[in-house]
Amino acid sequence: SQTIHQWPATLVQPVGSPLSLECTVEGTSNPNLYWYRQAAGRGLQLLFYSVGIGQISSEVPQNLSASRPQDRQFILSSKKLLLSDSGFYLCAWSTMGDTQYFGPGTRLTVL
Amino acid sequence: AQTVTQSQPEMSVQEAETVTLSCTYDTSESNYYLFWYKQPPSRQMILVIRQEAYKQQNATENRFSVNFQKAAKSFSLKISDSQLGDTAMYFCAFMKHGSYNTDKLIFGTGTRLQVFP
């Protein structure tokens, strides 16, 4: 069966510091991968999605970037964090055009 | 552009009772998926149920069922025999069915459901 992992689970970072969040999927090949952000008390906002290695599409211009160095690995990064980057970050996977399944999430607090 | 509206920010129900959460959407597409996801206090998004627009039969998963009204663009979730573990935020979501690089989920703002003993 397929599983999706995210780490770290919780992160507290100062403003201006770099960021790297990792997402890995097991049990499937060539998944579509997604990064979402959820601000407190709000819905999910799609940040990036990827249909293959090295293929990244950005939905919202912002302080973040994403990379997909391996088939089942998706990384969310920032060179300098802003206060507004605080939130809950969820990674998800799907096979082409089908249901998305979510990871456990990372709670990021920028101070 | 597609939009998803959940007009009930909060709802409550007593254990063992039935509750219905509302969702409406707007789209010009004819082929799409609709989903209900549950987000418990752990905040992981868990798939509850999925409906394919071309199927007239309403989807059912154990105690969870939907009332899908395509013409009215309505997709409500019914939870029967509510349990304390059903306490969570519930999100309705839309996804256009088509080429693989357009499978983006559009979420509603959520309904917070509290189940009381």
JSON list of C-alpha atoms in Angstrom, two decimals:
[
{"chain": "A", "resi": 1, "resn": "SER", "atom": "CA", "xyz": [0.00, 0.00, 0.00]},
{"chain": "A", "resi": 2, "resn": "GLN", "atom": "CA", "xyz": [1.03, 3.59, -0.51]},
{"chain": "A", "resi": 3, "resn": "THR", "atom": "CA", "xyz": [2.26, 5.80, 2.31]},
{"chain": "A", "resi": 4, "resn": "ILE", "atom": "CA", "xyz": [3.35, 9.42, 2.41]},
{"chain": "A", "resi": 5, "resn": "HIS", "atom": "CA", "xyz": [5.79, 10.91, 4.90]},
{"chain": "A", "resi": 6, "resn": "GLN", "atom": "CA", "xyz": [6.57, 14.47, 5.82]},
{"chain": "A", "resi": 7, "resn": "TRP", "atom": "CA", "xyz": [9.27, 15.89, 8.04]},
{"chain": "A", "resi": 8, "resn": "PRO", "atom": "CA", "xyz": [9.80, 17.60, 10.22]},
{"chain": "A", "resi": 9, "resn": "ALA", "atom": "CA", "xyz": [6.42, 17.46, 11.95]},
{"chain": "A", "resi": 10, "resn": "THR", "atom": "CA", "xyz": [6.98, 20.78, 13.68]},
{"chain": "A", "resi": 11, "resn": "LEU", "atom": "CA", "xyz": [9.43, 23.58, 12.99]},
{"chain": "A", "resi": 12, "resn": "VAL", "atom": "CA", "xyz": [10.10, 26.94, 14.61]},
{"chain": "A", "resi": 13, "resn": "GLN", "atom": "CA", "xyz": [12.36, 29.23, 12.61]},
{"chain": "A", "resi": 14, "resn": "PRO", "atom": "CA", "xyz": [13.45, 32.88, 12.89]},
{"chain": "A", "resi": 15, "resn": "VAL", "atom": "CA", "xyz": [12.60, 35.39, 10.20]},
{"chain": "A", "resi": 16, "resn": "GLY", "atom": "CA", "xyz": [15.23, 35.43, 7.48]},
{"chain": "A", "resi": 17, "resn": "SER", "atom": "CA", "xyz": [16.37, 31.85, 8.02]},
{"chain": "A", "resi": 18, "resn": "PRO", "atom": "CA", "xyz": [16.23, 29.17, 5.27]},
{"chain": "A", "resi": 19, "resn": "LEU", "atom": "CA", "xyz": [13.64, 26.43, 5.06]},
{"chain": "A", "resi": 20, "resn": "SER", "atom": "CA", "xyz": [13.57, 22.89, 3.77]},
{"chain": "A", "resi": 21, "resn": "LEU", "atom": "CA", "xyz": [10.53, 20.63, 4.15]},
{"chain": "A", "resi": 22, "resn": "GLU", "atom": "CA", "xyz": [10.62, 17.14, 2.75]},
{"chain": "A", "resi": 23, "resn": "CYS", "atom": "CA", "xyz": [7.91, 14.83, 1.47]},
{"chain": "A", "resi": 24, "resn": "THR", "atom": "CA", "xyz": [8.40, 11.26, 0.31]},
{"chain": "A", "resi": 25, "resn": "VAL", "atom": "CA", "xyz": [5.95, 8.71, -1.05]},
{"chain": "A", "resi": 26, "resn": "GLU", "atom": "CA", "xyz": [6.26, 4.95, -0.89]},
{"chain": "A", "resi": 27, "resn": "GLY", "atom": "CA", "xyz": [4.48, 2.21, -2.79]},
{"chain": "A", "resi": 28, "resn": "THR", "atom": "CA", "xyz": [3.80, 3.98, -6.07]},
{"chain": "A", "resi": 29, "resn": "SER", "atom": "CA", "xyz": [5.73, 5.15, -9.12]},
{"chain": "A", "resi": 30, "resn": "ASN", "atom": "CA", "xyz": [5.58, 8.45, -10.99]},
{"chain": "A", "resi": 31, "resn": "PRO", "atom": "CA", "xyz": [3.01, 10.07, -8.73]},
{"chain": "A", "resi": 32, "resn": "ASN", "atom": "CA", "xyz": [1.78, 13.61, -9.11]},
{"chain": "A", "resi": 33, "resn": "LEU", "atom": "CA", "xyz": [2.96, 15.53, -6.06]},
{"chain": "A", "resi": 34, "resn": "TYR", "atom": "CA", "xyz": [1.54, 18.67, -4.42]},
{"chain": "A", "resi": 35, "resn": "TRP", "atom": "CA", "xyz": [2.39, 21.20, -1.73]},
{"chain": "A", "resi": 36, "resn": "TYR", "atom": "CA", "xyz": [-0.47, 23.00, 0.04]},
{"chain": "A", "resi": 37, "resn": "ARG", "atom": "CA", "xyz": [-0.46, 25.60, 2.79]},
{"chain": "A", "resi": 38, "resn": "GLN", "atom": "CA", "xyz": [-3.20, 26.06, 5.33]},
{"chain": "A", "resi": 39, "resn": "ALA", "atom": "CA", "xyz": [-3.25, 29.27, 7.38]},
{"chain": "A", "resi": 40, "resn": "ALA", "atom": "CA", "xyz": [-4.87, 29.09, 10.81]},
{"chain": "A", "resi": 41, "resn": "GLY", "atom": "CA", "xyz": [-8.63, 28.57, 10.55]},
{"chain": "A", "resi": 42, "resn": "ARG", "atom": "CA", "xyz": [-8.66, 28.65, 6.78]},
{"chain": "A", "resi": 43, "resn": "GLY", "atom": "CA", "xyz": [-8.82, 26.33, 3.79]},
{"chain": "A", "resi": 44, "resn": "LEU", "atom": "CA", "xyz": [-6.01, 24.89, 1.74]},
{"chain": "A", "resi": 45, "resn": "GLN", "atom": "CA", "xyz": [-4.08, 26.84, -0.84]},
{"chain": "A", "resi": 46, "resn": "LEU", "atom": "CA", "xyz": [-2.19, 24.97, -3.55]},
{"chain": "A", "resi": 47, "resn": "LEU", "atom": "CA", "xyz": [1.41, 26.20, -3.75]},
{"chain": "A", "resi": 48, "resn": "PHE", "atom": "CA", "xyz": [3.18, 23.85, -6.16]},
{"chain": "A", "resi": 49, "resn": "TYR", "atom": "CA", "xyz": [2.55, 20.67, -8.07]},
{"chain": "A", "resi": 50, "resn": "SER", "atom": "CA", "xyz": [4.78, 18.30, -10.00]},
{"chain": "A", "resi": 51, "resn": "VAL", "atom": "CA", "xyz": [3.99, 15.67, -12.63]},
{"chain": "A", "resi": 52, "resn": "GLY", "atom": "CA", "xyz": [7.55, 14.33, -12.86]},
{"chain": "A", "resi": 53, "resn": "ILE", "atom": "CA", "xyz": [11.19, 14.68, -11.84]},
{"chain": "A", "resi": 54, "resn": "GLY", "atom": "CA", "xyz": [12.34, 18.26, -12.29]},
{"chain": "A", "resi": 55, "resn": "GLN", "atom": "CA", "xyz": [8.88, 19.43, -13.40]},
{"chain": "A", "resi": 56, "resn": "ILE", "atom": "CA", "xyz": [7.45, 22.04, -11.07]},
{"chain": "A", "resi": 57, "resn": "SER", "atom": "CA", "xyz": [4.43, 24.28, -11.55]},
{"chain": "A", "resi": 58, "resn": "SER", "atom": "CA", "xyz": [3.85, 27.23, -9.24]},
{"chain": "A", "resi": 59, "resn": "GLU", "atom": "CA", "xyz": [0.35, 28.35, -8.41]},
{"chain": "A", "resi": 60, "resn": "VAL", "atom": "CA", "xyz": [1.05, 31.41, -6.30]},
{"chain": "A", "resi": 61, "resn": "PRO", "atom": "CA", "xyz": [4.02, 33.81, -6.59]},
{"chain": "A", "resi": 62, "resn": "GLN", "atom": "CA", "xyz": [5.70, 33.91, -3.21]},
{"chain": "A", "resi": 63, "resn": "ASN", "atom": "CA", "xyz": [8.79, 33.48, -1.12]},
{"chain": "A", "resi": 64, "resn": "LEU", "atom": "CA", "xyz": [8.86, 29.70, -1.56]},
{"chain": "A", "resi": 65, "resn": "SER", "atom": "CA", "xyz": [10.20, 27.27, -4.15]},
{"chain": "A", "resi": 66, "resn": "ALA", "atom": "CA", "xyz": [9.84, 23.54, -4.75]},
{"chain": "A", "resi": 67, "resn": "SER", "atom": "CA", "xyz": [12.00, 20.83, -6.23]},
{"chain": "A", "resi": 68, "resn": "ARG", "atom": "CA", "xyz": [11.58, 17.20, -7.17]},
{"chain": "A", "resi": 69, "resn": "PRO", "atom": "CA", "xyz": [15.03, 15.60, -7.26]},
{"chain": "A", "resi": 70, "resn": "GLN", "atom": "CA", "xyz": [13.70, 12.03, -7.28]},
{"chain": "A", "resi": 71, "resn": "ASP", "atom": "CA", "xyz": [10.50, 10.38, -8.48]},
{"chain": "A", "resi": 72, "resn": "ARG", "atom": "CA", "xyz": [8.96, 10.11, -5.02]},
{"chain": "A", "resi": 73, "resn": "GLN", "atom": "CA", "xyz": [10.59, 13.05, -3.25]},
{"chain": "A", "resi": 74, "resn": "PHE", "atom": "CA", "xyz": [9.22, 16.58, -3.14]},
{"chain": "A", "resi": 75, "resn": "ILE", "atom": "CA", "xyz": [10.96, 19.41, -1.31]},
{"chain": "A", "resi": 76, "resn": "LEU", "atom": "CA", "xyz": [9.64, 22.83, -0.30]},
{"chain": "A", "resi": 77, "resn": "SER", "atom": "CA", "xyz": [12.28, 25.49, 0.28]},
{"chain": "A", "resi": 78, "resn": "SER", "atom": "CA", "xyz": [12.86, 29.10, 1.08]},
{"chain": "A", "resi": 79, "resn": "LYS", "atom": "CA", "xyz": [16.05, 31.13, 1.20]},
{"chain": "A", "resi": 80, "resn": "LYS", "atom": "CA", "xyz": [14.68, 33.66, 3.69]},
{"chain": "A", "resi": 81, "resn": "LEU", "atom": "CA", "xyz": [11.53, 33.03, 5.69]},
{"chain": "A", "resi": 82, "resn": "LEU", "atom": "CA", "xyz": [8.94, 35.74, 6.28]},
{"chain": "A", "resi": 83, "resn": "LEU", "atom": "CA", "xyz": [6.45, 35.96, 9.15]},
{"chain": "A", "resi": 84, "resn": "SER", "atom": "CA", "xyz": [3.69, 35.34, 6.61]},
{"chain": "A", "resi": 85, "resn": "ASP", "atom": "CA", "xyz": [5.19, 31.94, 5.77]},
{"chain": "A", "resi": 86, "resn": "SER", "atom": "CA", "xyz": [3.87, 30.54, 9.06]},
{"chain": "A", "resi": 87, "resn": "GLY", "atom": "CA", "xyz": [1.23, 27.88, 8.61]},
{"chain": "A", "resi": 88, "resn": "PHE", "atom": "CA", "xyz": [0.53, 24.22, 8.19]},
{"chain": "A", "resi": 89, "resn": "TYR", "atom": "CA", "xyz": [2.11, 22.65, 5.12]},
{"chain": "A", "resi": 90, "resn": "LEU", "atom": "CA", "xyz": [0.62, 19.55, 3.58]},
{"chain": "A", "resi": 91, "resn": "CYS", "atom": "CA", "xyz": [2.07, 17.34, 0.89]},
{"chain": "A", "resi": 92, "resn": "ALA", "atom": "CA", "xyz": [-0.19, 15.16, -1.24]},
{"chain": "A", "resi": 93, "resn": "TRP", "atom": "CA", "xyz": [0.16, 12.58, -4.00]},
{"chain": "A", "resi": 94, "resn": "SER", "atom": "CA", "xyz": [-2.07, 11.18, -6.69]},
{"chain": "A", "resi": 95, "resn": "THR", "atom": "CA", "xyz": [-1.94, 9.03, -9.76]},
{"chain": "A", "resi": 96, "resn": "MET", "atom": "CA", "xyz": [-2.83, 10.93, -12.90]},
{"chain": "A", "resi": 97, "resn": "GLY", "atom": "CA", "xyz": [-6.08, 12.82, -12.56]},
{"chain": "A", "resi": 98, "resn": "ASP", "atom": "CA", "xyz": [-7.32, 10.90, -9.55]},
{"chain": "A", "resi": 99, "resn": "THR", "atom": "CA", "xyz": [-7.83, 11.25, -5.81]},
{"chain": "A", "resi": 100, "resn": "GLN", "atom": "CA", "xyz": [-5.21, 13.11, -3.80]},
{"chain": "A", "resi": 101, "resn": "TYR", "atom": "CA", "xyz": [-3.94, 11.58, -0.57]},
{"chain": "A", "resi": 102, "resn": "PHE", "atom": "CA", "xyz": [-2.33, 13.75, 2.06]},
{"chain": "A", "resi": 103, "resn": "GLY", "atom": "CA", "xyz": [0.62, 13.42, 4.38]},
{"chain": "A", "resi": 104, "resn": "PRO", "atom": "CA", "xyz": [0.56, 14.22, 8.11]},
{"chain": "A", "resi": 105, "resn": "GLY", "atom": "CA", "xyz": [1.72, 17.81, 7.57]},
{"chain": "A", "resi": 106, "resn": "THR", "atom": "CA", "xyz": [4.36, 20.15, 8.98]},
{"chain": "A", "resi": 107, "resn": "ARG", "atom": "CA", "xyz": [3.50, 22.96, 11.36]},
{"chain": "A", "resi": 108, "resn": "LEU", "atom": "CA", "xyz": [5.81, 25.91, 10.65]},
{"chain": "A", "resi": 109, "resn": "THR", "atom": "CA", "xyz": [6.08, 28.88, 12.98]},
{"chain": "A", "resi": 110, "resn": "VAL", "atom": "CA", "xyz": [8.21, 31.83, 11.90]},
{"chain": "A", "resi": 111, "resn": "LEU", "atom": "CA", "xyz": [9.18, 34.16, 14.75]},
{"chain": "B", "resi": 1, "resn": "ALA", "atom": "CA", "xyz": [-12.94, 29.46, -12.61]},
{"chain": "B", "resi": 2, "resn": "GLN", "atom": "CA", "xyz": [-14.38, 26.86, -10.29]},
{"chain": "B", "resi": 3, "resn": "THR", "atom": "CA", "xyz": [-15.50, 27.77, -6.79]},
{"chain": "B", "resi": 4, "resn": "VAL", "atom": "CA", "xyz": [-16.66, 25.69, -3.83]},
{"chain": "B", "resi": 5, "resn": "THR", "atom": "CA", "xyz": [-18.90, 27.12, -1.12]},
{"chain": "B", "resi": 6, "resn": "GLN", "atom": "CA", "xyz": [-19.59, 25.69, 2.31]},
{"chain": "B", "resi": 7, "resn": "SER", "atom": "CA", "xyz": [-22.15, 27.93, 3.96]},
{"chain": "B", "resi": 8, "resn": "GLN", "atom": "CA", "xyz": [-22.09, 26.32, 7.42]},
{"chain": "B", "resi": 9, "resn": "PRO", "atom": "CA", "xyz": [-18.97, 27.39, 9.35]},
{"chain": "B", "resi": 10, "resn": "GLU", "atom": "CA", "xyz": [-19.93, 25.28, 12.36]},
{"chain": "B", "resi": 11, "resn": "MET", "atom": "CA", "xyz": [-22.36, 22.49, 13.15]},
{"chain": "B", "resi": 12, "resn": "SER", "atom": "CA", "xyz": [-23.01, 20.23, 16.10]},
{"chain": "B", "resi": 13, "resn": "VAL", "atom": "CA", "xyz": [-24.77, 16.91, 16.53]},
{"chain": "B", "resi": 14, "resn": "GLN", "atom": "CA", "xyz": [-25.44, 14.51, 19.33]},
{"chain": "B", "resi": 15, "resn": "GLU", "atom": "CA", "xyz": [-23.79, 11.12, 19.29]},
{"chain": "B", "resi": 16, "resn": "ALA", "atom": "CA", "xyz": [-25.77, 8.50, 17.30]},
{"chain": "B", "resi": 17, "resn": "GLU", "atom": "CA", "xyz": [-27.75, 11.18, 15.47]},
{"chain": "B", "resi": 18, "resn": "THR", "atom": "CA", "xyz": [-27.56, 12.12, 11.79]},
{"chain": "B", "resi": 19, "resn": "VAL", "atom": "CA", "xyz": [-26.10, 15.34, 10.43]},
{"chain": "B", "resi": 20, "resn": "THR", "atom": "CA", "xyz": [-25.86, 16.79, 6.92]},
{"chain": "B", "resi": 21, "resn": "LEU", "atom": "CA", "xyz": [-23.13, 19.15, 5.77]},
{"chain": "B", "resi": 22, "resn": "SER", "atom": "CA", "xyz": [-23.82, 21.35, 2.75]},
{"chain": "B", "resi": 23, "resn": "CYS", "atom": "CA", "xyz": [-21.62, 22.15, -0.22]},
{"chain": "B", "resi": 24, "resn": "THR", "atom": "CA", "xyz": [-22.32, 23.94, -3.47]},
{"chain": "B", "resi": 25, "resn": "TYR", "atom": "CA", "xyz": [-19.97, 24.51, -6.35]},
{"chain": "B", "resi": 26, "resn": "ASP", "atom": "CA", "xyz": [-19.79, 26.45, -9.55]},
{"chain": "B", "resi": 27, "resn": "THR", "atom": "CA", "xyz": [-18.27, 25.12, -12.75]},
{"chain": "B", "resi": 28, "resn": "SER", "atom": "CA", "xyz": [-18.85, 25.02, -16.47]},
{"chain": "B", "resi": 29, "resn": "GLU", "atom": "CA", "xyz": [-17.20, 21.62, -16.72]},
{"chain": "B", "resi": 30, "resn": "SER", "atom": "CA", "xyz": [-19.28, 18.51, -17.32]},
{"chain": "B", "resi": 31, "resn": "ASN", "atom": "CA", "xyz": [-16.77, 15.93, -16.17]},
{"chain": "B", "resi": 32, "resn": "TYR", "atom": "CA", "xyz": [-15.30, 16.27, -12.69]},
{"chain": "B", "resi": 33, "resn": "TYR", "atom": "CA", "xyz": [-14.82, 14.73, -9.26]},
{"chain": "B", "resi": 34, "resn": "LEU", "atom": "CA", "xyz": [-16.16, 15.89, -5.92]},
{"chain": "B", "resi": 35, "resn": "PHE", "atom": "CA", "xyz": [-14.68, 14.96, -2.56]},
{"chain": "B", "resi": 36, "resn": "TRP", "atom": "CA", "xyz": [-15.25, 15.29, 1.14]},
{"chain": "B", "resi": 37, "resn": "TYR", "atom": "CA", "xyz": [-12.14, 15.37, 3.30]},
{"chain": "B", "resi": 38, "resn": "LYS", "atom": "CA", "xyz": [-12.02, 15.27, 7.08]},
{"chain": "B", "resi": 39, "resn": "GLN", "atom": "CA", "xyz": [-9.38, 17.11, 9.12]},
{"chain": "B", "resi": 40, "resn": "PRO", "atom": "CA", "xyz": [-9.35, 15.99, 12.77]},
{"chain": "B", "resi": 41, "resn": "PRO", "atom": "CA", "xyz": [-7.35, 17.83, 15.45]},
{"chain": "B", "resi": 42, "resn": "SER", "atom": "CA", "xyz": [-4.20, 16.07, 14.22]},
{"chain": "B", "resi": 43, "resn": "ARG", "atom": "CA", "xyz": [-4.72, 18.18, 11.06]},
{"chain": "B", "resi": 44, "resn": "GLN", "atom": "CA", "xyz": [-4.04, 15.38, 8.60]},
{"chain": "B", "resi": 45, "resn": "MET", "atom": "CA", "xyz": [-6.47, 15.53, 5.68]},
{"chain": "B", "resi": 46, "resn": "ILE", "atom": "CA", "xyz": [-8.31, 12.23, 5.37]},
{"chain": "B", "resi": 47, "resn": "LEU", "atom": "CA", "xyz": [-10.45, 11.28, 2.40]},
{"chain": "B", "resi": 48, "resn": "VAL", "atom": "CA", "xyz": [-14.02, 10.55, 3.45]},
{"chain": "B", "resi": 49, "resn": "ILE", "atom": "CA", "xyz": [-15.81, 10.00, 0.17]},
{"chain": "B", "resi": 50, "resn": "ARG", "atom": "CA", "xyz": [-15.51, 10.65, -3.55]},
{"chain": "B", "resi": 51, "resn": "GLN", "atom": "CA", "xyz": [-18.09, 11.15, -6.28]},
{"chain": "B", "resi": 52, "resn": "GLU", "atom": "CA", "xyz": [-17.57, 11.07, -10.03]},
{"chain": "B", "resi": 53, "resn": "ALA", "atom": "CA", "xyz": [-19.84, 13.54, -11.79]},
{"chain": "B", "resi": 54, "resn": "TYR", "atom": "CA", "xyz": [-20.81, 11.17, -14.58]},
{"chain": "B", "resi": 55, "resn": "LYS", "atom": "CA", "xyz": [-22.19, 8.66, -12.08]},
{"chain": "B", "resi": 56, "resn": "GLN", "atom": "CA", "xyz": [-25.80, 9.29, -11.13]},
{"chain": "B", "resi": 57, "resn": "GLN", "atom": "CA", "xyz": [-25.66, 6.98, -8.13]},
{"chain": "B", "resi": 58, "resn": "ASN", "atom": "CA", "xyz": [-24.73, 8.68, -4.89]},
{"chain": "B", "resi": 59, "resn": "ALA", "atom": "CA", "xyz": [-21.49, 7.45, -3.30]},
{"chain": "B", "resi": 60, "resn": "THR", "atom": "CA", "xyz": [-21.61, 5.69, 0.07]},
{"chain": "B", "resi": 61, "resn": "GLU", "atom": "CA", "xyz": [-18.88, 4.69, 2.49]},
{"chain": "B", "resi": 62, "resn": "ASN", "atom": "CA", "xyz": [-20.21, 2.98, 5.60]},
{"chain": "B", "resi": 63, "resn": "ARG", "atom": "CA", "xyz": [-21.88, 5.72, 7.70]},
{"chain": "B", "resi": 64, "resn": "PHE", "atom": "CA", "xyz": [-21.05, 8.42, 5.17]},
{"chain": "B", "resi": 65, "resn": "SER", "atom": "CA", "xyz": [-23.15, 9.14, 2.10]},
{"chain": "B", "resi": 66, "resn": "VAL", "atom": "CA", "xyz": [-23.60, 12.01, -0.29]},
{"chain": "B", "resi": 67, "resn": "ASN", "atom": "CA", "xyz": [-26.54, 13.64, -2.01]},
{"chain": "B", "resi": 68, "resn": "PHE", "atom": "CA", "xyz": [-25.17, 14.69, -5.39]},
{"chain": "B", "resi": 69, "resn": "GLN", "atom": "CA", "xyz": [-27.45, 17.00, -7.37]},
{"chain": "B", "resi": 70, "resn": "LYS", "atom": "CA", "xyz": [-25.57, 17.79, -10.58]},
{"chain": "B", "resi": 71, "resn": "ALA", "atom": "CA", "xyz": [-28.08, 20.22, -12.04]},
{"chain": "B", "resi": 72, "resn": "ALA", "atom": "CA", "xyz": [-28.24, 22.16, -8.80]},
{"chain": "B", "resi": 73, "resn": "LYS", "atom": "CA", "xyz": [-24.44, 21.87, -8.33]},
{"chain": "B", "resi": 74, "resn": "SER", "atom": "CA", "xyz": [-24.94, 20.61, -4.83]},
{"chain": "B", "resi": 75, "resn": "PHE", "atom": "CA", "xyz": [-22.94, 17.95, -2.98]},
{"chain": "B", "resi": 76, "resn": "SER", "atom": "CA", "xyz": [-23.99, 17.40, 0.63]},
{"chain": "B", "resi": 77, "resn": "LEU", "atom": "CA", "xyz": [-22.49, 14.91, 3.07]},
{"chain": "B", "resi": 78, "resn": "LYS", "atom": "CA", "xyz": [-24.68, 12.90, 5.42]},
{"chain": "B", "resi": 79, "resn": "ILE", "atom": "CA", "xyz": [-23.12, 11.31, 8.48]},
{"chain": "B", "resi": 80, "resn": "SER", "atom": "CA", "xyz": [-25.32, 8.68, 10.09]},
{"chain": "B", "resi": 81, "resn": "ASP", "atom": "CA", "xyz": [-24.94, 7.33, 13.63]},
{"chain": "B", "resi": 82, "resn": "SER", "atom": "CA", "xyz": [-22.49, 10.11, 14.47]},
{"chain": "B", "resi": 83, "resn": "GLN", "atom": "CA", "xyz": [-19.55, 9.15, 16.65]},
{"chain": "B", "resi": 84, "resn": "LEU", "atom": "CA", "xyz": [-17.28, 11.23, 18.87]},
{"chain": "B", "resi": 85, "resn": "GLY", "atom": "CA", "xyz": [-14.44, 10.46, 16.46]},
{"chain": "B", "resi": 86, "resn": "ASP", "atom": "CA", "xyz": [-16.31, 12.27, 13.71]},
{"chain": "B", "resi": 87, "resn": "THR", "atom": "CA", "xyz": [-15.49, 15.57, 15.41]},
{"chain": "B", "resi": 88, "resn": "ALA", "atom": "CA", "xyz": [-13.37, 17.39, 12.83]},
{"chain": "B", "resi": 89, "resn": "MET", "atom": "CA", "xyz": [-13.23, 20.04, 10.16]},
{"chain": "B", "resi": 90, "resn": "TYR", "atom": "CA", "xyz": [-14.87, 18.85, 6.95]},
{"chain": "B", "resi": 91, "resn": "PHE", "atom": "CA", "xyz": [-13.82, 20.20, 3.57]},
{"chain": "B", "resi": 92, "resn": "CYS", "atom": "CA", "xyz": [-15.67, 19.84, 0.30]},
{"chain": "B", "resi": 93, "resn": "ALA", "atom": "CA", "xyz": [-13.43, 19.82, -2.78]},
{"chain": "B", "resi": 94, "resn": "PHE", "atom": "CA", "xyz": [-13.77, 19.90, -6.57]},
{"chain": "B", "resi": 95, "resn": "MET", "atom": "CA", "xyz": [-11.42, 18.57, -9.21]},
{"chain": "B", "resi": 96, "resn": "LYS", "atom": "CA", "xyz": [-11.79, 18.82, -12.95]},
{"chain": "B", "resi": 97, "resn": "HIS", "atom": "CA", "xyz": [-11.41, 15.52, -14.73]},
{"chain": "B", "resi": 98, "resn": "GLY", "atom": "CA", "xyz": [-9.11, 15.69, -17.68]},
{"chain": "B", "resi": 99, "resn": "SER", "atom": "CA", "xyz": [-5.44, 15.74, -18.58]},
{"chain": "B", "resi": 100, "resn": "TYR", "atom": "CA", "xyz": [-3.16, 14.77, -15.76]},
{"chain": "B", "resi": 101, "resn": "ASN", "atom": "CA", "xyz": [-1.65, 18.18, -15.28]},
{"chain": "B", "resi": 102, "resn": "THR", "atom": "CA", "xyz": [-4.96, 19.83, -14.47]},
{"chain": "B", "resi": 103, "resn": "ASP", "atom": "CA", "xyz": [-5.94, 17.70, -11.50]},
{"chain": "B", "resi": 104, "resn": "LYS", "atom": "CA", "xyz": [-5.99, 20.57, -9.02]},
{"chain": "B", "resi": 105, "resn": "LEU", "atom": "CA", "xyz": [-8.21, 20.39, -5.99]},
{"chain": "B", "resi": 106, "resn": "ILE", "atom": "CA", "xyz": [-10.36, 23.42, -5.25]},
{"chain": "B", "resi": 107, "resn": "PHE", "atom": "CA", "xyz": [-11.37, 23.47, -1.58]},
{"chain": "B", "resi": 108, "resn": "GLY", "atom": "CA", "xyz": [-14.24, 25.08, 0.26]},
{"chain": "B", "resi": 109, "resn": "THR", "atom": "CA", "xyz": [-13.61, 26.96, 3.50]},
{"chain": "B", "resi": 110, "resn": "GLY", "atom": "CA", "xyz": [-14.71, 24.05, 5.67]},
{"chain": "B", "resi": 111, "resn": "THR", "atom": "CA", "xyz": [-17.38, 23.19, 8.23]},
{"chain": "B", "resi": 112, "resn": "ARG", "atom": "CA", "xyz": [-16.37, 22.50, 11.80]},
{"chain": "B", "resi": 113, "resn": "LEU", "atom": "CA", "xyz": [-18.41, 19.58, 13.16]},
{"chain": "B", "resi": 114, "resn": "GLN", "atom": "CA", "xyz": [-18.66, 18.90, 16.88]},
{"chain": "B", "resi": 115, "resn": "VAL", "atom": "CA", "xyz": [-20.19, 15.62, 18.05]},
{"chain": "B", "resi": 116, "resn": "PHE", "atom": "CA", "xyz": [-21.50, 15.74, 21.62]},
{"chain": "B", "resi": 117, "resn": "PRO", "atom": "CA", "xyz": [-21.98, 12.71, 23.88]}
]
